[in-house]
Structure formats: C-alpha cells, structure tokens
Amino acid sequence: MGTVSTQKLQTEIKSILGKLKWSHKKLARVVYAERNDFDNEDEIVRFEESFKKDLSRPTTKPERLSEYLMILSQQDEFQKSGMILPVYTKSGVLSETMEEGMKDISLFINGLITDEKGL
C-alpha cells in the first residue's frame, strides 16, 4: 500500500505534465539527462519504462518523486508557465495532522493560481 505522500506527488507530477503538454517520456529523458553525464539510448529507454512505473506504483519512494518534481520545476517551460510548486516545509511545531493540512493548503493555492492563469 502506498503512502499518501507518494500518491500526492504522483498526482502533482502528472498534473504538471498535462498542463505543460509533456509526455512521461519527455520528462523521463530530461530526468535521465540531469542524472547522467552520458546518453546511452538503451539505458534511456529502460529508464523511461522505470519512470513510467514510478508514476503509478504505490511503492515508489516519495524522495524519488520529489527529485523528479524538482527537476521538472527547473525546466524553462515550467518557469515560463507561471506555475509554482506547492511547497510547505515541516516546522516540527505542528502536529502531523496540521502539517498535512498545511501541505494540502499549499496544493490548493497552487491549483487556484494555475486555474486563474488558465494553465
């Protein structure tokens, strides 16, 4: 069974890909290029398949998905779109329930901003 964090990150990545009109394959290639010094077409194809599974598999580590999201957010098309990443950093002061609520508020605000800009 996957974590809520994994599911939310997967949904966020898929949503951004849709808004940018990017395919999973395109982002996979960008992530591969960011992580590797040399391009190897066979390795890229393998990574594309692995990446696609990462976006649907409930056992994907949230840290991996966060890395994908950060790489995506650094791309020119993302930055030009006016989208922002909903980022809430845990304070350690609030309860876990409140921390999750703050994170949800960040996601909601991002959705409002995105809708307002017609993205």
Short mmCIF file of C-alpha atoms in Angstrom, two decimals:
data_model
loop_
_atom_site.label_atom_id
_atom_site.label_comp_id
_atom_site.label_asym_id
_atom_site.label_seq_id
_atom_site.Cartn_x
_atom_site.Cartn_y
_atom_site.Cartn_z
CA MET A 1 0.00 0.00 0.00
CA GLY A 2 1.37 3.40 -0.97
CA THR A 3 1.75 6.42 1.19
CA VAL A 4 -0.40 9.50 0.87
CA SER A 5 2.76 11.46 0.10
CA THR A 6 3.61 9.15 -2.81
CA GLN A 7 0.11 9.44 -4.25
CA LYS A 8 0.07 13.23 -3.93
CA LEU A 9 3.47 13.59 -5.59
CA GLN A 10 2.47 11.28 -8.43
CA THR A 11 -0.73 13.27 -8.95
CA GLU A 12 1.16 16.58 -8.87
CA ILE A 13 3.73 15.41 -11.43
CA LYS A 14 1.02 14.07 -13.75
CA SER A 15 -0.97 17.28 -13.40
CA ILE A 16 2.02 19.46 -14.29
CA LEU A 17 2.89 17.21 -17.24
CA GLY A 18 -0.67 17.64 -18.51
CA LYS A 19 -0.58 21.41 -18.13
CA LEU A 20 2.76 21.63 -19.93
CA LYS A 21 1.53 19.13 -22.53
CA TRP A 22 4.59 16.98 -21.83
CA SER A 23 4.63 13.20 -22.09
CA HIS A 24 6.01 10.90 -19.40
CA LYS A 25 8.68 10.00 -21.92
CA LYS A 26 9.80 13.62 -22.33
CA LEU A 27 10.19 14.15 -18.59
CA ALA A 28 11.94 10.79 -18.24
CA ARG A 29 14.51 11.89 -20.81
CA VAL A 30 15.01 15.22 -19.03
CA VAL A 31 15.46 13.46 -15.67
CA TYR A 32 17.85 10.93 -17.22
CA ALA A 33 19.95 13.71 -18.78
CA GLU A 34 20.03 15.56 -15.46
CA ARG A 35 21.23 12.48 -13.56
CA ASN A 36 23.71 11.10 -16.09
CA ASP A 37 26.77 12.53 -17.81
CA PHE A 38 26.48 10.36 -20.91
CA ASP A 39 23.47 9.47 -23.02
CA ASN A 40 23.00 5.80 -23.79
CA GLU A 41 19.85 5.18 -25.82
CA ASP A 42 19.31 1.67 -24.39
CA GLU A 43 19.63 2.99 -20.84
CA ILE A 44 17.31 5.90 -21.64
CA VAL A 45 14.63 3.52 -22.94
CA ARG A 46 14.97 1.37 -19.79
CA PHE A 47 14.73 4.47 -17.63
CA GLU A 48 11.60 5.64 -19.49
CA GLU A 49 9.88 2.37 -18.58
CA SER A 50 11.05 2.58 -14.97
CA PHE A 51 9.98 6.21 -14.76
CA LYS A 52 6.51 5.43 -16.09
CA LYS A 53 6.12 2.76 -13.40
CA ASP A 54 7.37 5.19 -10.73
CA LEU A 55 4.45 7.49 -11.56
CA SER A 56 1.89 4.76 -10.94
CA ARG A 57 3.47 2.33 -8.49
CA PRO A 58 2.25 2.91 -4.90
CA THR A 59 5.60 1.76 -3.50
CA THR A 60 7.68 4.47 -5.20
CA LYS A 61 9.68 6.38 -2.60
CA PRO A 62 8.46 9.96 -2.12
CA GLU A 63 12.08 11.15 -2.21
CA ARG A 64 12.45 9.89 -5.77
CA LEU A 65 9.23 11.59 -6.84
CA SER A 66 10.32 14.81 -5.13
CA GLU A 67 13.54 14.68 -7.14
CA TYR A 68 11.53 14.31 -10.36
CA LEU A 69 9.33 17.23 -9.35
CA MET A 70 12.32 19.45 -8.59
CA ILE A 71 13.94 18.64 -11.94
CA LEU A 72 10.64 19.37 -13.69
CA SER A 73 10.28 22.69 -11.87
CA GLN A 74 13.72 23.79 -13.08
CA GLN A 75 12.79 23.48 -16.75
CA ASP A 76 12.29 26.66 -18.79
CA GLU A 77 8.78 25.70 -19.90
CA PHE A 78 7.69 25.21 -16.29
CA GLN A 79 9.18 28.51 -15.18
CA LYS A 80 7.65 30.41 -18.11
CA SER A 81 4.23 28.89 -17.37
CA GLY A 82 3.88 30.83 -14.14
CA MET A 83 3.20 27.65 -12.19
CA ILE A 84 4.72 27.29 -8.78
CA LEU A 85 5.48 24.25 -6.72
CA PRO A 86 3.31 23.96 -3.65
CA VAL A 87 5.97 23.82 -1.00
CA TYR A 88 5.29 23.53 2.67
CA THR A 89 8.27 22.82 4.85
CA LYS A 90 7.53 20.98 8.06
CA SER A 91 8.12 23.15 11.10
CA GLY A 92 8.22 20.38 13.67
CA VAL A 93 5.99 22.54 15.86
CA LEU A 94 2.63 21.43 14.49
CA SER A 95 1.05 18.02 14.85
CA GLU A 96 1.29 15.60 11.92
CA THR A 97 -2.36 16.29 11.09
CA MET A 98 -1.74 20.04 10.98
CA GLU A 99 1.42 19.55 8.89
CA GLU A 100 -0.59 17.56 6.33
CA GLY A 101 -3.28 20.25 6.38
CA MET A 102 -0.73 22.97 5.64
CA LYS A 103 0.63 20.91 2.79
CA ASP A 104 -2.90 20.47 1.40
CA ILE A 105 -3.46 24.24 1.61
CA SER A 106 -0.29 24.80 -0.42
CA LEU A 107 -1.53 22.38 -3.07
CA PHE A 108 -4.95 24.05 -3.12
CA ILE A 109 -3.45 27.53 -3.55
CA ASN A 110 -1.28 26.27 -6.40
CA GLY A 111 -4.41 24.90 -8.07
CA LEU A 112 -6.18 28.25 -7.72
CA ILE A 113 -3.23 30.13 -9.18
CA THR A 114 -2.95 27.68 -12.04
CA ASP A 115 -6.70 27.87 -12.80
CA GLU A 116 -6.63 31.68 -12.69
CA LYS A 117 -3.84 31.78 -15.26
CA GLY A 118 -5.73 29.33 -17.46
CA LEU A 119 -2.98 26.71 -17.38
#
